[in-house]
CSV table of C-alpha atoms in Angstrom, one decimal:
chain,number,residue,atom,x,y,z
A,512,MET,CA,21.1,12.9,9.6
A,513,ARG,CA,18.3,11.1,7.8
A,514,SER,CA,16.7,8.4,9.8
A,515,LYS,CA,16.1,4.9,8.3
A,516,SER,CA,13.6,3.9,11.0
A,517,ILE,CA,10.5,3.9,8.8
A,518,PHE,CA,11.9,1.4,6.4
A,519,ALA,CA,13.2,-0.7,9.2
A,520,GLN,CA,9.6,-0.9,10.6
A,521,PHE,CA,8.5,-2.4,7.3
A,522,VAL,CA,10.8,-5.4,7.4
A,523,ALA,CA,9.6,-8.4,9.3
A,524,PRO,CA,12.0,-10.5,11.4
A,525,THR,CA,11.9,-13.5,9.2
A,526,ARG,CA,12.9,-13.3,5.5
A,527,SER,CA,9.9,-15.2,4.3
A,528,ARG,CA,7.5,-12.6,5.6
A,529,ARG,CA,9.6,-9.4,5.2
A,530,TRP,CA,8.2,-8.2,1.9
A,531,ALA,CA,4.6,-8.7,2.9
A,532,ALA,CA,5.4,-6.6,5.9
A,533,VAL,CA,6.4,-3.6,3.7
A,534,CYS,CA,2.8,-2.7,3.1
A,535,LEU,CA,1.2,-4.4,6.1
A,536,ALA,CA,3.2,-2.4,8.6
A,537,LEU,CA,1.6,0.9,7.8
A,538,TYR,CA,-1.9,-0.4,7.0
A,539,MET,CA,-2.9,-3.6,8.8
A,540,LEU,CA,-3.2,-1.9,12.2
A,541,GLY,CA,-5.9,0.2,10.6
A,542,LEU,CA,-7.9,-2.9,9.8
A,543,GLY,CA,-7.9,-3.9,13.4
A,544,LEU,CA,-9.5,-0.7,14.6
A,545,SER,CA,-13.2,-1.1,15.2
A,546,ALA,CA,-16.1,1.2,16.0
A,547,THR,CA,-19.4,0.3,17.8
A,548,ALA,CA,-21.2,-1.7,15.2
A,549,GLN,CA,-24.8,-3.0,14.8
A,550,ASP,CA,-25.6,-6.6,14.2
A,551,ASP,CA,-26.7,-6.7,10.6
A,552,ARG,CA,-28.1,-10.1,9.9
A,553,ARG,CA,-29.0,-9.1,6.4
A,554,ALA,CA,-25.4,-8.9,5.3
A,555,THR,CA,-23.8,-11.9,3.6
A,556,ILE,CA,-20.1,-12.6,4.1
A,557,ILE,CA,-18.3,-14.8,1.6
A,558,THR,CA,-14.9,-16.2,2.6
A,559,PHE,CA,-12.5,-17.6,0.0
A,560,ASP,CA,-9.0,-18.9,-0.5
A,561,VAL,CA,-7.1,-18.9,-3.8
A,562,PRO,CA,-6.8,-22.6,-5.0
A,563,GLY,CA,-3.4,-23.9,-4.1
A,564,ALA,CA,-2.6,-21.1,-1.5
A,565,SER,CA,-0.6,-22.1,1.5
A,566,GLN,CA,-2.0,-20.3,4.6
A,567,VAL,CA,-2.0,-16.9,3.1
A,568,THR,CA,-4.8,-15.3,0.9
A,569,GLN,CA,-5.1,-11.6,1.4
A,570,ALA,CA,-7.6,-9.4,-0.6
A,571,PHE,CA,-7.0,-5.7,-0.8
A,572,GLY,CA,-8.8,-4.1,-3.7
A,573,ILE,CA,-12.3,-4.2,-5.2
A,574,ASN,CA,-13.7,-2.2,-8.1
A,575,PRO,CA,-17.4,-1.3,-9.0
A,576,ALA,CA,-17.8,-4.6,-10.9
A,577,GLY,CA,-17.0,-6.6,-7.8
A,578,THR,CA,-13.6,-7.8,-9.1
A,579,ILE,CA,-11.2,-8.3,-6.2
A,580,VAL,CA,-7.4,-8.3,-6.2
A,581,GLY,CA,-4.8,-9.3,-3.7
A,582,TYR,CA,-2.0,-11.8,-3.3
A,583,TYR,CA,-1.5,-15.3,-1.9
A,584,ALA,CA,1.5,-17.3,-0.8
A,585,VAL,CA,2.7,-20.8,-1.8
A,586,LEU,CA,4.9,-22.7,0.6
A,587,ASN,CA,7.8,-24.2,-1.4
A,588,ASP,CA,10.7,-25.9,0.3
A,589,GLN,CA,9.7,-24.2,3.6
A,590,ILE,CA,9.8,-20.7,2.0
A,591,PHE,CA,6.8,-18.5,1.1
A,592,VAL,CA,6.7,-17.1,-2.5
A,593,TYR,CA,3.9,-14.6,-3.3
A,594,HIS,CA,1.6,-14.4,-6.3
A,595,GLY,CA,-1.1,-12.0,-7.5
A,596,PHE,CA,-4.7,-12.9,-8.0
A,597,LEU,CA,-8.0,-11.5,-9.2
A,598,ARG,CA,-11.4,-12.9,-8.3
A,599,THR,CA,-14.5,-12.1,-10.3
A,600,LYS,CA,-17.9,-11.5,-8.6
A,601,ASP,CA,-18.8,-15.0,-9.8
A,602,GLY,CA,-15.9,-16.5,-7.8
A,603,ASP,CA,-13.6,-17.3,-10.7
A,604,PHE,CA,-9.9,-16.9,-10.0
A,605,THR,CA,-7.0,-15.7,-12.2
A,606,THR,CA,-3.5,-15.9,-10.8
A,607,PHE,CA,-0.6,-13.9,-12.3
A,608,GLU,CA,3.1,-13.1,-11.9
A,609,ALA,CA,5.0,-10.0,-12.9
A,610,PRO,CA,7.5,-11.0,-15.6
A,611,ASP,CA,10.6,-10.4,-13.4
A,612,ALA,CA,9.2,-11.4,-10.0
A,613,GLY,CA,11.6,-13.4,-7.9
A,614,THR,CA,10.8,-16.9,-6.7
A,615,GLY,CA,12.9,-16.8,-3.5
A,616,ALA,CA,11.8,-16.4,0.1
A,617,GLY,CA,9.4,-13.5,0.5
A,618,GLN,CA,9.7,-12.5,-3.2
A,619,GLY,CA,7.0,-12.5,-5.8
A,620,THR,CA,4.0,-10.4,-6.9
A,621,PHE,CA,1.9,-8.3,-4.6
A,622,ALA,CA,-1.4,-6.8,-6.1
A,623,PHE,CA,-3.3,-4.1,-4.2
A,624,SER,CA,-5.5,-2.0,-6.3
A,625,ILE,CA,-7.9,-2.3,-9.3
A,626,ASN,CA,-9.8,0.5,-11.0
A,627,PRO,CA,-13.1,0.5,-12.9
A,628,ARG,CA,-11.3,-0.3,-16.1
A,629,GLY,CA,-9.8,-3.5,-14.6
A,630,VAL,CA,-6.2,-2.1,-14.4
A,631,ILE,CA,-4.3,-3.5,-11.4
A,632,SER,CA,-1.5,-1.9,-9.5
A,633,GLY,CA,1.0,-3.3,-7.0
A,634,TYR,CA,4.6,-4.1,-6.8
A,635,TYR,CA,6.9,-7.1,-7.2
A,636,VAL,CA,10.1,-8.2,-5.6
A,637,ASP,CA,12.8,-9.5,-8.0
A,638,ALA,CA,15.5,-12.1,-7.4
A,639,SER,CA,17.8,-9.5,-5.8
A,640,ASP,CA,15.1,-8.4,-3.3
A,641,VAL,CA,14.6,-5.1,-5.1
A,642,GLY,CA,11.0,-3.7,-5.3
A,643,HIS,CA,9.4,-2.4,-8.5
A,644,GLY,CA,5.9,-1.0,-9.0
A,645,PHE,CA,3.7,-2.4,-11.8
A,646,LEU,CA,0.5,-1.9,-13.7
A,647,ARG,CA,-1.3,-4.9,-15.1
A,648,ALA,CA,-3.8,-4.1,-17.9
A,649,LYS,CA,-7.0,-5.9,-18.3
A,650,ASP,CA,-5.5,-8.0,-21.1
A,651,GLY,CA,-2.7,-9.1,-18.8
A,652,THR,CA,0.0,-6.8,-20.2
A,653,PHE,CA,2.5,-5.6,-17.5
A,654,THR,CA,4.2,-2.2,-17.2
A,655,THR,CA,7.0,-1.9,-14.7
A,656,ILE,CA,7.4,1.3,-12.7
A,657,ASP,CA,10.6,2.5,-11.3
A,658,ALA,CA,10.6,6.0,-9.8
A,659,PRO,CA,13.6,8.3,-10.6
A,660,GLY,CA,16.2,7.9,-7.9
A,661,ALA,CA,14.8,4.6,-6.6
A,662,GLY,CA,17.6,2.4,-5.0
A,663,THR,CA,18.6,-0.8,-6.6
A,664,GLY,CA,20.0,-2.5,-3.5
A,665,MET,CA,18.4,-5.2,-1.4
A,666,PHE,CA,15.0,-4.0,0.0
A,667,GLN,CA,15.2,-0.8,-2.0
A,668,GLY,CA,13.1,0.2,-5.0
A,669,THR,CA,9.7,1.4,-6.0
A,670,PHE,CA,6.5,0.3,-4.3
A,671,ALA,CA,2.8,0.9,-5.2
A,672,PHE,CA,1.7,0.5,-1.6
A,673,ASN,CA,-1.8,1.7,-2.2
A,674,GLN,CA,-4.1,-1.0,-0.8
A,675,GLY,CA,-7.6,-0.9,-2.3
A,676,THR,CA,-9.3,-2.3,0.9
A,677,PHE,CA,-9.4,1.2,2.3
A,678,THR,CA,-11.4,3.1,-0.3
A,679,ALA,CA,-14.2,2.6,-2.8
A,680,SER,CA,-12.2,4.5,-5.4
A,681,VAL,CA,-9.2,2.2,-5.0
A,682,ILE,CA,-6.2,3.6,-3.2
A,683,GLY,CA,-3.2,4.4,-5.4
A,684,LEU,CA,-4.9,3.8,-8.7
A,685,ASN,CA,-7.6,6.2,-9.6
A,686,PRO,CA,-10.2,5.8,-12.5
A,687,ALA,CA,-7.9,7.8,-14.8
A,688,GLY,CA,-5.0,5.4,-14.2
A,689,ALA,CA,-2.9,7.7,-12.0
A,690,ILE,CA,-0.9,6.0,-9.3
A,691,ALA,CA,0.5,7.2,-6.0
A,692,GLY,CA,3.1,5.3,-4.0
A,693,ALA,CA,6.5,5.4,-2.4
A,694,TYR,CA,10.1,4.5,-3.1
A,695,THR,CA,13.3,4.2,-1.2
A,696,ASP,CA,16.6,5.6,-2.4
A,697,SER,CA,20.1,4.1,-1.9
A,698,GLY,CA,20.1,5.5,1.6
A,699,PHE,CA,16.8,3.8,2.4
A,700,PHE,CA,15.2,7.3,2.6
A,701,LEU,CA,11.5,7.1,1.8
A,702,HIS,CA,9.9,9.4,-0.8
A,703,GLY,CA,6.4,9.8,-2.3
A,704,TYR,CA,5.7,9.7,-6.0
A,705,VAL,CA,2.7,10.1,-8.4
A,706,ARG,CA,2.6,8.6,-11.8
A,707,ALA,CA,0.2,10.1,-14.4
A,708,ALA,CA,-1.7,8.0,-16.8
A,709,ASP,CA,0.8,9.0,-19.6
A,710,GLY,CA,3.7,7.5,-17.5
A,711,HIS,CA,5.2,10.8,-16.3
A,712,ILE,CA,6.4,10.4,-12.7
A,713,THR,CA,6.7,13.2,-10.2
A,714,THR,CA,8.5,12.6,-6.9
A,715,PHE,CA,7.8,14.7,-3.8
A,716,ASP,CA,8.7,15.0,-0.1
A,717,VAL,CA,6.9,16.9,2.7
A,718,ALA,CA,9.2,19.8,3.6
A,719,GLY,CA,11.5,18.9,6.6
A,720,ALA,CA,10.3,15.3,6.6
A,721,GLU,CA,12.7,12.4,7.3
A,722,GLY,CA,10.5,10.1,5.2
A,723,THR,CA,7.3,10.6,3.0
A,724,ASN,CA,4.9,7.8,2.1
A,725,ALA,CA,1.8,8.3,-0.2
A,726,SER,CA,-1.0,6.1,0.8
A,727,GLY,CA,-3.7,6.8,-1.8
A,728,ILE,CA,-5.1,8.9,-4.6
A,729,ASN,CA,-8.6,10.0,-5.4
A,730,PRO,CA,-10.2,10.7,-8.8
A,731,ALA,CA,-9.1,14.4,-8.6
A,732,GLY,CA,-5.5,13.4,-8.0
A,733,ALA,CA,-5.3,14.5,-4.4
A,734,ILE,CA,-2.9,12.2,-2.4
A,735,PRO,CA,-3.0,11.5,1.4
A,736,GLY,CA,-0.2,10.0,3.2
A,737,VAL,CA,2.1,9.9,6.2
A,738,TYR,CA,5.5,11.5,6.9
A,739,PHE,CA,7.7,11.3,9.9
A,740,ASP,CA,10.0,13.8,11.5
A,741,SER,CA,13.5,13.7,13.0
A,742,ASN,CA,12.1,12.3,16.3
A,743,GLY,CA,10.3,9.5,14.5
A,744,VAL,CA,6.8,11.0,15.1
A,745,ASN,CA,4.3,10.4,12.3
A,746,HIS,CA,2.1,13.1,10.8
A,747,GLY,CA,-0.5,13.2,8.1
A,748,PHE,CA,-0.5,15.2,4.9
A,749,LEU,CA,-2.7,15.9,1.8
A,750,ARG,CA,-1.1,16.8,-1.5
A,751,ASP,CA,-3.5,18.4,-4.0
A,752,LYS,CA,-3.3,17.9,-7.7
A,753,HIS,CA,-1.2,21.1,-8.0
A,754,GLY,CA,1.4,19.8,-5.6
A,755,VAL,CA,0.4,21.9,-2.6
A,756,ILE,CA,0.9,20.0,0.6
A,757,THR,CA,-1.1,20.5,3.8
A,758,THR,CA,0.0,18.7,6.9
A,759,PHE,CA,-2.2,17.8,9.9
A,760,ASP,CA,-2.3,15.7,13.1
A,761,ALA,CA,-5.3,13.9,14.6
A,762,ARG,CA,-6.5,15.3,17.9
A,763,GLY,CA,-5.0,13.2,20.6
A,764,ALA,CA,-2.2,11.7,18.5
A,765,GLY,CA,0.9,10.9,20.5
A,766,THR,CA,4.2,12.7,20.1
A,767,GLY,CA,6.6,9.9,20.9
A,768,ALA,CA,8.7,7.9,18.5
A,769,GLY,CA,6.4,5.7,16.4
A,770,GLN,CA,3.3,7.4,17.5
A,771,GLY,CA,1.2,10.0,15.6
A,772,THR,CA,-1.2,10.2,12.7
A,773,PHE,CA,-1.5,7.6,9.9
A,774,PRO,CA,-3.9,8.6,7.0
A,775,THR,CA,-4.9,5.6,4.8
A,776,THR,CA,-7.3,7.0,2.2
A,777,ASN,CA,-9.3,9.9,0.9
A,778,ASN,CA,-12.6,10.0,-1.0
A,779,PRO,CA,-13.6,12.2,-4.0
A,780,SER,CA,-14.5,15.0,-1.5
A,781,ASP,CA,-11.1,14.8,0.2
A,782,ALA,CA,-12.5,13.5,3.4
A,783,ILE,CA,-9.5,11.5,4.9
A,784,THR,CA,-9.7,8.5,7.1
A,785,GLY,CA,-7.0,6.6,8.9
A,786,TYR,CA,-5.8,5.9,12.4
A,787,TYR,CA,-3.6,7.5,15.1
A,788,MET,CA,-1.6,6.2,18.0
A,789,ASP,CA,-2.0,8.1,21.3
A,790,ALA,CA,0.6,8.7,24.0
A,791,ASN,CA,-0.3,5.3,25.5
A,792,SER,CA,0.4,3.6,22.2
A,793,ALA,CA,-3.3,2.7,21.8
A,794,PHE,CA,-4.8,3.0,18.3
A,795,HIS,CA,-7.9,4.9,17.3
A,796,GLY,CA,-9.6,5.7,14.0
A,797,PHE,CA,-10.1,9.3,12.7
A,798,LEU,CA,-12.0,11.1,10.0
A,799,ARG,CA,-10.7,14.5,8.7
A,800,ILE,CA,-13.4,16.5,6.9
A,801,PRO,CA,-12.3,19.3,4.5
């Protein structure tokens, strides 16, 4: 019987936060992992908030020109509604909404990636709490993405998870305009997909997996991600441009439910980074070199 646990992990307890949790559940723990660092007093850190944002401004993607994308929340009648933004290297903000994005609690537009051409990817949640992927061209034109077989019920649909914070080449949206992401079907089963620049969508699953989530794509079209087995243990995979999938586990990864290996991104050389949870439920970073 197919497990629904991976999708359940994405949904936050409160409705106003639940859609932000869809992406954050897999990736934000990776942000918290730290290595021994040097004190670099030459570095400059600039903090910012989107004008009008209520508590939440989250940046996820940056391209070579220094343009940053992400999303922010506005508190309206005690509910959070989400909106996309881009920030130029000069600090100018442009906010935007997907045309059919909902305006209810936890609904709205979530931007995650931007490529060198200024194309932005992400997803939006409509008024029925269904997710849809999107592309936003540099001129502001939107293209909606729905993977074949994506569910149309509440908390189902197509997501471009792909958060650009984790890679210089922008996770999920490579320079050629190809996107990798995930979608849930009517049974809340999670599948991976890749959308070519010409709009053709190919869906895929790791053999024997109870859920497959693509977490990035490099310029060559190789896709890393995470899948989980019937025991709820997470494992890494790499799908090459020909569709061949290689699975792997970080050394020391736990084998209990919810534990395991969580790849987040790959570079042009197919080096993969991410994090793993050990048998004591402690998190650690990893680097997999081809």
